[in-house]
């Protein structure tokens, strides 16, 4: 008797496939269009599964994803379902739908799928892991070669254009527009060019990057990206990018495009398989001089570069040690906070001690145009954290069961017994629908029902099955989350104890215990300042309200919770 498999159908269409399908449509080639479209892949593979009496559990789709990259949402969901045991057969139209990377395709077909107990079939290539798979390595190698050849051709064209001085970027740099008569050349944008000259002039006067950004922000000048959307009359999807930063100013002041030169291919990727951006050596750059009108003079450029060199002596720069709370702090507006050690106090014996203090990075980078300082000293923050950890541990040890119930209700997790009962009912109904699908197919073959009735009833059953499967996945996740809560609380309590056992907390222990700390702005006068601090713990989230710090001799100290 043939085994009844639980099938996962995988379909993929890349951007290139979409273009080829459109080209085939224009040329009147319906076969090409039908064979590549997502919907026709689904129909072909579903009918193949039904003919063999297999149960189609789910269909996984990635539309517009390259075969050279396996980080695709549909593919990753399919592998997750295979790992969970929901499917034991993966069905694709042909091997290239799975992917075009020879090494990765081989890893999945030779290692991952067999380890998960999954049979693999590429229908049009006549490849079956439980029978005829001799051609699989050769098919995979040809698919990989196609990807390599396509990458080589694209790279060759881009390099040729760059070395010829053509501008190959998607957008013209700030200060320029793409020449309407020759889009591969740049033309000056008079308004933005004046802003560029102003930036260079301020820097030549030894103004810092952040102060230049502050001056532009104070005058209401849009930063490059926001200005481009306004100039083109398009809606800006990056509404948060509304101000200049020190980094934007610095990059512009080191861009030779403003001298009239085109310098491209500064960065690249390691290979057609690895898309990680890497900096190329200077001798590999594509440089073409005097390709467009300059915005700044060579004398101004030289003056600015001399100032930048004088401000940075690599021999004097030492890599700073990471601060205790690095990576944990955000201001109350959600921006990361950074550390400075410039705060100094003179002791009675004459010694000058430097104290770390944290402040909002966005406020600093925009010259004060955005957010506010949200500053807090490391000494005060340690006291606040210590007090809250002691308080949380005391409450958890008094009533751990109450803490578990509170966390479960916070996440709106359903009662465990009711959830398990509903999951059993859903499983029973999905099993009934599987049997209904086979019964309908047998009735169609026997002529008991018309093809139209078969299609209608099958579609209704498929719709209900999909709804039940979605509900089953949702409840399964909720059940797993509810069962995880008790484990997480126990782990959290152990880490609270580990933190309090240390004489001096270290970064590793802090990061194991705490997810993030939100720092509010200080309010009140010098003698009575208040600052709110919210701690989000790993495993359990926020366990209390705000920590209220009050000023005493200029320092914020923890108050009683």
Coordinates of C-alpha atoms in Angstrom, one line a residue:
X1 CA 0.0 0.0 0.0
X2 CA 1.3 3.4 -0.9
X3 CA 2.3 5.7 1.9
X4 CA 0.0 8.7 2.5
X5 CA 2.3 11.7 2.8
X6 CA 1.7 15.1 4.4
X7 CA 2.8 17.4 1.6
X8 CA 4.3 20.9 1.7
X9 CA 4.1 22.6 -1.8
X10 CA 6.8 25.2 -2.4
X11 CA 6.5 27.8 -5.1
X12 CA 8.9 30.6 -6.0
X13 CA 9.1 33.3 -8.6
X14 CA 12.1 35.7 -8.8
X15 CA 12.1 39.2 -10.3
X16 CA 13.9 37.7 -13.4
X17 CA 11.2 35.1 -13.8
X18 CA 8.5 37.8 -13.6
X19 CA 10.3 39.7 -16.4
X20 CA 10.6 36.6 -18.5
X21 CA 6.9 35.8 -18.0
X22 CA 5.9 39.3 -19.1
X23 CA 8.2 39.0 -22.1
X24 CA 6.6 35.7 -23.0
X25 CA 3.2 37.2 -22.7
X26 CA 4.1 40.0 -25.1
X27 CA 5.4 37.5 -27.6
X28 CA 2.3 35.4 -27.4
X29 CA 3.9 32.4 -25.6
X30 CA 1.3 31.2 -23.1
X31 CA 3.2 28.1 -22.2
X32 CA 6.1 30.1 -20.7
X33 CA 3.7 32.3 -18.8
X34 CA 1.6 29.4 -17.4
X35 CA 4.6 27.3 -16.4
X36 CA 6.3 30.0 -14.3
X37 CA 3.4 31.8 -12.6
X38 CA 2.9 31.1 -8.9
X39 CA -0.8 30.1 -9.4
X40 CA 0.0 27.6 -12.1
X41 CA 2.8 26.1 -10.0
X42 CA 0.3 25.6 -7.2
X43 CA -2.4 24.0 -9.5
X44 CA 0.1 21.7 -11.2
X45 CA 1.6 20.5 -7.9
X46 CA -1.7 20.2 -6.0
X47 CA -3.2 18.0 -8.8
X48 CA -0.1 15.8 -8.8
X49 CA -0.5 15.3 -5.0
X50 CA -4.2 14.5 -5.2
X51 CA -3.7 11.9 -7.9
X52 CA -1.4 10.0 -5.5
X53 CA -3.8 10.4 -2.5
X54 CA -1.4 12.6 -0.6
X55 CA -2.6 15.2 2.0
X56 CA -1.5 18.8 1.0
X57 CA -0.9 20.4 4.4
X58 CA 0.1 23.8 3.2
X59 CA 1.5 25.8 0.3
X60 CA 4.6 28.0 0.8
X61 CA 5.2 30.9 -1.6
X62 CA 8.1 33.3 -2.1
X63 CA 7.2 35.8 -4.9
X64 CA 10.0 38.1 -6.1
X65 CA 12.9 36.3 -4.2
X66 CA 16.2 35.3 -5.8
X67 CA 17.1 31.7 -5.9
X68 CA 20.6 32.6 -4.7
X69 CA 19.3 33.6 -1.3
X70 CA 17.7 31.1 1.1
X71 CA 16.6 33.7 3.6
X72 CA 13.0 33.7 2.2
X73 CA 9.9 33.9 4.5
X74 CA 8.0 31.1 2.7
X75 CA 11.0 28.7 2.5
X76 CA 11.9 29.3 6.2
X77 CA 8.3 28.7 7.3
X78 CA 8.3 25.4 5.3
X79 CA 11.5 24.2 6.9
X80 CA 10.1 25.1 10.3
X81 CA 7.0 23.0 9.6
X82 CA 9.2 20.1 8.5
X83 CA 11.2 20.4 11.7
X84 CA 7.9 20.4 13.7
X85 CA 6.8 17.2 11.8
X86 CA 3.8 18.8 10.1
X87 CA 5.0 17.8 6.6
X88 CA 7.1 14.8 5.5
X89 CA 7.3 15.5 1.7
X90 CA 8.4 18.7 -0.1
X91 CA 7.1 19.1 -3.6
X92 CA 8.4 21.7 -6.1
X93 CA 7.9 22.3 -9.8
X94 CA 11.6 22.0 -10.6
X95 CA 14.9 22.2 -8.8
X96 CA 15.5 25.9 -9.6
X97 CA 12.4 26.8 -7.6
X98 CA 14.1 25.4 -4.5
X99 CA 17.2 27.5 -5.2
X100 CA 20.1 28.1 -7.6
X101 CA 23.0 28.0 -5.1
X102 CA 24.7 24.6 -5.8
X103 CA 26.1 24.3 -2.2
X104 CA 23.0 25.3 -0.4
X105 CA 20.7 23.2 -2.5
X106 CA 22.9 20.2 -1.9
X107 CA 22.9 20.9 1.8
X108 CA 19.2 20.8 2.0
X109 CA 18.6 17.9 -0.4
X110 CA 21.4 15.7 1.0
X111 CA 21.5 16.7 4.7
X112 CA 18.6 18.8 6.0
X113 CA 15.6 17.1 4.4
X114 CA 16.8 13.5 5.0
X115 CA 17.5 14.5 8.7
X116 CA 14.0 15.8 9.0
X117 CA 12.5 12.7 7.4
X118 CA 11.3 14.6 4.4
X119 CA 11.0 13.2 0.9
X120 CA 11.9 15.7 -1.8
X121 CA 10.4 15.8 -5.4
X122 CA 11.2 18.2 -8.2
X123 CA 8.4 17.3 -10.6
X124 CA 9.5 18.6 -14.0
X125 CA 13.1 17.5 -13.5
X126 CA 12.0 14.0 -12.6
X127 CA 14.0 14.1 -9.3
X128 CA 12.8 12.1 -6.3
X129 CA 14.9 11.5 -3.2
X130 CA 13.3 8.1 -2.8
X131 CA 14.0 6.9 -6.3
X132 CA 15.5 8.8 -9.2
X133 CA 17.9 11.5 -7.8
X134 CA 21.0 10.8 -9.9
X135 CA 20.6 13.9 -11.9
X136 CA 20.1 16.2 -8.9
X137 CA 23.8 17.3 -8.6
X138 CA 24.0 18.1 -12.3
X139 CA 20.7 20.0 -12.4
X140 CA 21.8 22.0 -9.3
X141 CA 25.2 22.8 -10.8
X142 CA 23.6 24.1 -14.0
X143 CA 21.2 26.3 -11.9
X144 CA 24.2 27.6 -10.0
X145 CA 26.1 28.4 -13.2
X146 CA 23.1 30.3 -14.5
X147 CA 23.2 32.5 -11.3
X148 CA 27.0 33.0 -11.6
X149 CA 26.8 33.9 -15.3
X150 CA 24.0 36.4 -14.7
X151 CA 25.9 38.0 -11.9
X152 CA 29.1 38.2 -14.0
X153 CA 27.2 39.9 -16.9
X154 CA 25.6 42.5 -14.6
X155 CA 28.8 43.2 -12.8
X156 CA 30.7 43.6 -16.1
X157 CA 28.2 46.1 -17.4
X158 CA 28.2 48.2 -14.2
X159 CA 32.1 48.2 -14.1
X160 CA 32.3 49.4 -17.7
X161 CA 29.8 52.2 -17.1
X162 CA 31.6 53.3 -13.9
X163 CA 35.1 53.4 -15.6
X164 CA 33.6 55.4 -18.4
X165 CA 32.5 58.1 -15.9
X166 CA 28.8 57.3 -16.1
X167 CA 26.9 57.8 -12.8
X168 CA 25.5 54.4 -11.9
X169 CA 23.8 55.2 -8.6
X170 CA 20.1 55.0 -8.2
X171 CA 19.9 58.6 -6.9
X172 CA 21.9 61.7 -7.6
X173 CA 24.0 62.9 -4.6
X174 CA 22.7 65.9 -2.7
X175 CA 23.5 69.0 -4.7
X176 CA 22.9 67.4 -8.1
X177 CA 20.2 66.0 -10.2
X178 CA 20.4 63.4 -13.0
X179 CA 20.8 65.3 -16.3
X180 CA 17.5 65.1 -18.1
X181 CA 19.3 64.9 -21.5
X182 CA 21.8 62.3 -20.3
X183 CA 20.7 60.4 -17.1
X184 CA 24.1 58.8 -16.7
X185 CA 25.6 62.3 -16.1
X186 CA 25.0 64.8 -13.2
X187 CA 23.7 68.4 -13.4
X188 CA 23.8 70.9 -10.6
X189 CA 20.7 71.5 -8.4
X190 CA 21.1 75.3 -7.6
X191 CA 19.3 75.3 -4.3
X192 CA 21.0 72.2 -2.9
X193 CA 24.4 73.2 -4.3
X194 CA 24.2 76.4 -2.2
X195 CA 23.6 74.3 0.9
X196 CA 26.7 72.2 0.0
X197 CA 28.8 75.3 -0.3
X198 CA 27.6 76.5 3.0
X199 CA 28.5 73.2 4.7
X200 CA 32.1 73.4 3.2
X201 CA 32.4 77.0 4.3
X202 CA 31.4 76.3 7.9
X203 CA 33.8 73.4 8.0
X204 CA 36.6 75.6 6.7
X205 CA 35.9 77.8 9.6
X206 CA 36.6 74.8 11.9
X207 CA 33.0 74.2 12.8
X208 CA 32.3 70.7 14.1
X209 CA 30.1 68.2 12.2
X210 CA 27.3 68.3 14.9
X211 CA 27.3 72.1 15.0
X212 CA 27.0 72.3 11.2
X213 CA 24.0 69.9 11.5
X214 CA 22.5 72.0 14.2
X215 CA 22.8 75.2 12.1
X216 CA 21.0 73.5 9.1
X217 CA 18.3 72.0 11.4
X218 CA 17.7 75.4 13.1
X219 CA 17.2 77.0 9.7
X220 CA 14.6 74.3 8.7
X221 CA 16.7 72.9 5.8
X222 CA 15.6 69.4 4.8
X223 CA 18.3 66.6 4.9
X224 CA 19.2 64.9 1.6
X225 CA 16.7 62.1 1.6
X226 CA 13.7 64.1 2.7
X227 CA 14.6 66.9 0.2
X228 CA 14.8 64.3 -2.6
X229 CA 11.2 63.1 -1.9
X230 CA 10.0 66.7 -1.7
X231 CA 11.7 67.7 -4.9
X232 CA 10.3 64.7 -6.8
X233 CA 6.8 65.3 -5.3
X234 CA 6.7 61.9 -3.7
X235 CA 5.5 60.8 -0.3
X236 CA 8.4 60.2 2.0
X237 CA 8.3 56.7 3.5
X238 CA 11.1 57.7 5.9
X239 CA 9.3 60.3 7.8
X240 CA 11.6 59.8 10.8
X241 CA 14.6 61.0 8.7
X242 CA 13.8 64.7 9.0
X243 CA 17.0 66.2 10.4
X244 CA 20.7 66.5 9.5
X245 CA 23.1 64.5 11.6
X246 CA 26.9 64.8 12.1
X247 CA 27.4 61.6 10.1
X248 CA 25.5 63.0 7.0
X249 CA 27.6 66.2 7.1
X250 CA 30.9 64.2 7.5
X251 CA 30.2 61.9 4.5
X252 CA 29.4 64.9 2.3
X253 CA 32.6 66.7 3.3
X254 CA 34.6 63.7 2.1
X255 CA 32.7 63.0 -1.2
X256 CA 34.8 63.9 -4.3
X257 CA 31.6 64.2 -6.3
X258 CA 31.6 67.9 -5.3
X259 CA 34.9 68.4 -7.1
X260 CA 33.3 67.3 -10.3
X261 CA 34.7 63.8 -10.2
X262 CA 32.9 60.4 -10.3
X263 CA 34.2 57.8 -7.9
X264 CA 32.3 54.5 -7.9
X265 CA 32.8 50.8 -6.9
X266 CA 34.1 51.9 -3.5
X267 CA 32.2 49.0 -2.0
X268 CA 31.2 45.6 -3.3
X269 CA 30.2 42.1 -2.3
X270 CA 32.4 39.1 -1.6
X271 CA 30.8 37.0 -4.3
X272 CA 27.5 36.5 -6.2
X273 CA 26.4 34.2 -3.3
X274 CA 27.5 36.4 -0.4
X275 CA 25.8 39.9 -0.5
X276 CA 27.7 41.3 2.5
X277 CA 29.0 44.8 1.7
X278 CA 32.7 45.1 1.9
X279 CA 35.1 48.1 1.2
X280 CA 37.2 47.6 -1.9
X281 CA 40.9 48.7 -2.0
X282 CA 41.4 52.2 -3.5
X283 CA 43.2 50.8 -6.5
X284 CA 40.0 48.9 -7.4
X285 CA 37.8 52.0 -7.4
X286 CA 36.4 53.4 -10.7
X287 CA 37.6 57.0 -10.9
X288 CA 36.8 59.5 -13.6
X289 CA 37.8 63.1 -13.3
X290 CA 35.8 66.2 -14.5
X291 CA 32.7 64.3 -15.5
X292 CA 30.3 67.1 -14.3
X293 CA 30.3 70.6 -13.0
X294 CA 32.0 71.1 -9.6
X295 CA 30.2 72.7 -6.7
X296 CA 33.3 73.5 -4.5
X297 CA 36.7 74.6 -5.6
X298 CA 39.9 72.5 -5.2
X299 CA 41.2 75.2 -2.7
X300 CA 38.1 74.9 -0.5
X301 CA 38.3 71.1 -0.7
X302 CA 42.0 71.0 0.4
X303 CA 41.3 73.4 3.3
X304 CA 38.5 71.2 4.6
X305 CA 40.6 68.0 4.3
X306 CA 43.4 69.6 6.2
X307 CA 41.1 70.5 9.1
X308 CA 39.8 66.9 9.2
X309 CA 43.3 65.5 9.3
X310 CA 44.4 67.9 12.0
X311 CA 41.5 66.9 14.2
X312 CA 42.3 63.2 14.0
X313 CA 45.7 61.8 14.8
X314 CA 45.4 58.0 14.5
X315 CA 48.4 57.6 16.7
X316 CA 46.6 59.3 19.6
X317 CA 43.3 57.4 19.1
X318 CA 42.8 54.5 21.5
X319 CA 40.0 52.1 21.3
X320 CA 37.8 52.9 24.3
X321 CA 36.6 50.1 26.6
X322 CA 32.9 49.4 26.4
X323 CA 30.9 51.1 29.1
X324 CA 29.0 49.1 31.7
X325 CA 25.5 49.8 30.3
X326 CA 26.5 50.0 26.6
X327 CA 23.8 48.6 24.4
X328 CA 21.1 48.6 27.1
X329 CA 20.0 52.2 27.4
X330 CA 17.5 54.1 25.4
X331 CA 15.9 57.5 26.1
X332 CA 12.2 57.8 26.7
X333 CA 11.8 58.6 22.9
X334 CA 13.4 55.3 21.9
X335 CA 16.8 56.6 20.8
X336 CA 20.0 54.8 21.9
X337 CA 22.2 56.4 24.6
X338 CA 26.0 56.6 24.6
X339 CA 28.6 57.1 27.3
X340 CA 31.0 59.9 28.0
X341 CA 33.6 60.1 30.8
X342 CA 34.1 63.8 30.8
X343 CA 32.2 64.4 34.1
X344 CA 34.9 65.2 36.7
X345 CA 34.7 65.6 40.5
X346 CA 37.5 66.8 42.7
X347 CA 38.0 64.9 45.9
X348 CA 39.0 66.4 49.2
X349 CA 42.5 65.0 48.8
X350 CA 42.9 66.9 45.5
X351 CA 42.4 63.9 43.2
X352 CA 40.2 64.5 40.1
X353 CA 37.9 61.5 39.4
X354 CA 36.1 61.0 36.1
X355 CA 32.6 59.6 36.2
X356 CA 30.8 57.9 33.3
X357 CA 27.6 59.6 32.2
X358 CA 25.1 58.6 29.5
X359 CA 23.2 60.8 27.1
X360 CA 20.9 60.6 24.1
X361 CA 22.9 60.0 20.9
X362 CA 20.4 61.6 18.6
X363 CA 20.4 64.8 20.6
X364 CA 24.2 64.9 20.2
X365 CA 24.3 64.0 16.5
X366 CA 21.8 66.6 15.5
X367 CA 23.4 69.4 17.5
X368 CA 20.4 69.5 19.9
X369 CA 17.7 69.8 17.1
X370 CA 16.1 66.5 18.1
X371 CA 15.1 65.0 21.4
X372 CA 16.9 66.1 24.6
X373 CA 19.9 65.0 26.7
X374 CA 18.1 62.5 29.0
X375 CA 21.5 62.3 30.8
X376 CA 22.1 60.1 33.8
X377 CA 25.3 59.1 35.7
X378 CA 26.4 55.5 35.8
X379 CA 26.7 55.7 39.6
X380 CA 23.1 56.6 40.0
X381 CA 21.9 54.1 37.5
X382 CA 23.7 51.3 39.3
X383 CA 21.9 52.2 42.5
X384 CA 18.5 52.2 40.8
X385 CA 19.1 48.8 39.2
X386 CA 20.4 47.3 42.5
X387 CA 17.4 48.5 44.4
X388 CA 14.9 47.2 41.8
X389 CA 16.6 43.8 41.5
X390 CA 16.4 43.4 45.3
X391 CA 12.7 44.4 45.3
X392 CA 11.8 42.1 42.4
X393 CA 13.6 39.1 43.9
X394 CA 11.9 39.6 47.3
X395 CA 8.4 39.6 45.6
X396 CA 9.2 36.6 43.4
X397 CA 10.4 34.5 46.4
X398 CA 7.3 35.4 48.4
X399 CA 4.7 34.5 45.8
X400 CA 6.2 32.9 42.7
X401 CA 2.9 31.4 41.6
X402 CA 1.3 34.8 41.7
X403 CA 4.1 36.2 39.5
X404 CA 3.5 33.5 36.9
X405 CA -0.3 34.1 36.9
X406 CA 0.3 37.9 36.5
X407 CA 2.6 37.4 33.5
X408 CA 0.3 34.9 31.9
X409 CA -2.6 37.3 32.1
X410 CA -0.4 40.2 30.8
X411 CA 0.2 38.3 27.6
X412 CA -3.5 37.4 27.3
X413 CA -2.6 33.7 27.3
X414 CA -5.7 31.4 27.4
X415 CA -6.4 28.7 30.1
X416 CA -4.2 25.7 29.4
X417 CA -7.0 23.0 29.6
X418 CA -9.4 24.9 27.3
X419 CA -6.6 25.5 24.8
X420 CA -5.6 21.8 24.7
X421 CA -9.3 20.8 24.2
X422 CA -9.7 23.2 21.3
X423 CA -6.5 21.9 19.7
X424 CA -7.8 18.4 19.8
X425 CA -11.1 19.4 18.2
X426 CA -9.2 21.3 15.4
X427 CA -7.0 18.3 14.7
X428 CA -10.1 16.0 14.5
X429 CA -11.8 18.4 12.0
X430 CA -8.7 18.7 9.8
X431 CA -8.5 14.9 9.7
X432 CA -12.1 14.8 8.5
X433 CA -11.4 17.3 5.8
X434 CA -8.5 15.2 4.6
X435 CA -10.8 12.3 4.2
X436 CA -13.4 14.4 2.5
X437 CA -10.9 15.5 -0.1
X438 CA -10.1 11.9 -1.0
X439 CA -13.8 11.0 -1.1
X440 CA -14.6 13.8 -3.5
X441 CA -11.7 12.9 -5.8
X442 CA -12.9 9.2 -5.9
X443 CA -16.5 10.4 -6.6
X444 CA -15.2 12.5 -9.5
X445 CA -13.3 9.6 -11.0
X446 CA -16.4 7.4 -10.7
X447 CA -18.6 10.1 -12.4
X448 CA -20.8 10.6 -9.3
X449 CA -20.2 14.3 -9.3
X450 CA -19.5 16.8 -12.1
X451 CA -16.1 18.5 -12.4
X452 CA -17.7 21.8 -11.5
X453 CA -19.2 20.4 -8.3
X454 CA -15.8 18.8 -7.5
X455 CA -14.0 22.1 -7.9
X456 CA -16.6 23.9 -5.8
X457 CA -16.6 21.4 -2.9
X458 CA -12.8 21.0 -3.0
X459 CA -12.3 24.8 -2.9
X460 CA -14.7 25.0 0.1
X461 CA -12.9 22.2 1.9
X462 CA -9.5 23.8 1.2
X463 CA -10.7 27.2 2.6
X464 CA -11.9 25.6 5.8
X465 CA -8.8 23.5 6.1
X466 CA -6.6 26.7 5.8
X467 CA -8.7 28.4 8.4
X468 CA -8.4 25.5 10.8
X469 CA -4.7 25.2 10.2
X470 CA -4.2 28.9 10.9
X471 CA -6.2 28.6 14.1
X472 CA -4.3 25.5 15.1
X473 CA -0.9 27.2 14.6
X474 CA -2.2 30.3 16.6
X475 CA -3.3 28.2 19.5
X476 CA -0.2 26.0 19.5
X477 CA 1.9 29.1 19.8
X478 CA -0.2 30.4 22.6
X479 CA 0.0 27.0 24.4
X480 CA 3.7 26.9 24.0
X481 CA 4.0 30.5 25.3
X482 CA 1.9 29.8 28.4
X483 CA 4.0 26.7 29.2
X484 CA 7.2 28.8 28.7
X485 CA 6.2 31.5 31.2
X486 CA 6.8 29.3 34.3
X487 CA 10.3 28.3 32.9
X488 CA 11.1 31.9 32.1
X489 CA 10.2 33.2 35.6
X490 CA 12.4 30.5 37.2
X491 CA 15.3 31.5 34.9
X492 CA 14.8 35.2 35.7
X493 CA 14.9 34.5 39.5
X494 CA 18.1 32.6 39.1
X495 CA 19.7 35.6 37.3
X496 CA 18.4 38.0 39.9
X497 CA 20.3 36.0 42.5
X498 CA 23.4 35.9 40.3
X499 CA 23.4 39.6 39.9
X500 CA 23.0 40.3 43.7
X501 CA 25.8 37.9 44.5
X502 CA 28.4 40.0 42.6
X503 CA 30.4 42.6 44.5
X504 CA 30.7 44.7 41.3
X505 CA 28.3 44.0 38.4
X506 CA 29.8 43.3 35.0
X507 CA 28.5 43.8 31.5
X508 CA 27.8 40.1 30.8
X509 CA 25.7 39.7 34.0
X510 CA 23.8 42.9 33.2
X511 CA 23.0 41.8 29.6
X512 CA 22.0 38.3 30.8
X513 CA 19.5 39.9 33.2
X514 CA 18.2 43.0 31.5
X515 CA 16.8 43.6 28.0
X516 CA 16.8 47.4 28.0
X517 CA 16.5 50.4 30.3
X518 CA 14.5 53.5 29.4
X519 CA 15.8 56.8 30.7
X520 CA 13.4 59.7 31.1
X521 CA 14.3 63.4 31.0
X522 CA 15.2 65.1 34.3
X523 CA 12.6 67.5 35.6
X524 CA 12.5 69.9 38.5
X525 CA 15.0 72.4 39.9
X526 CA 18.5 71.5 41.1
X527 CA 17.5 70.8 44.6
X528 CA 14.6 68.5 43.7
X529 CA 15.1 66.8 40.4
X530 CA 13.1 63.7 39.3
X531 CA 14.0 61.3 36.6
X532 CA 12.0 58.2 35.6
X533 CA 13.8 55.0 34.8
X534 CA 12.0 51.8 33.4
X535 CA 13.8 48.5 33.4
X536 CA 12.7 45.7 31.0
X537 CA 14.1 42.3 32.1
X538 CA 14.9 39.4 29.9
X539 CA 12.2 36.6 30.0
X540 CA 9.6 38.6 31.9
X541 CA 9.6 42.2 30.6
X542 CA 8.7 45.1 32.8
X543 CA 7.8 44.0 36.3
X544 CA 6.9 47.3 37.9
X545 CA 6.2 50.9 37.2
X546 CA 8.7 53.7 36.9
X547 CA 11.7 54.0 39.2
X548 CA 11.6 57.4 40.7
X549 CA 15.0 59.0 41.2
X550 CA 15.2 62.2 43.2
X551 CA 18.1 64.7 43.4
X552 CA 20.2 65.0 46.5
X553 CA 23.3 67.2 46.3
X554 CA 23.0 67.2 42.5
X555 CA 22.8 63.4 42.1
X556 CA 19.8 61.3 41.4
X557 CA 19.2 58.7 44.0
X558 CA 16.8 55.8 44.1
X559 CA 13.6 56.3 46.1
X560 CA 11.5 53.6 47.7
X561 CA 9.3 51.7 45.2

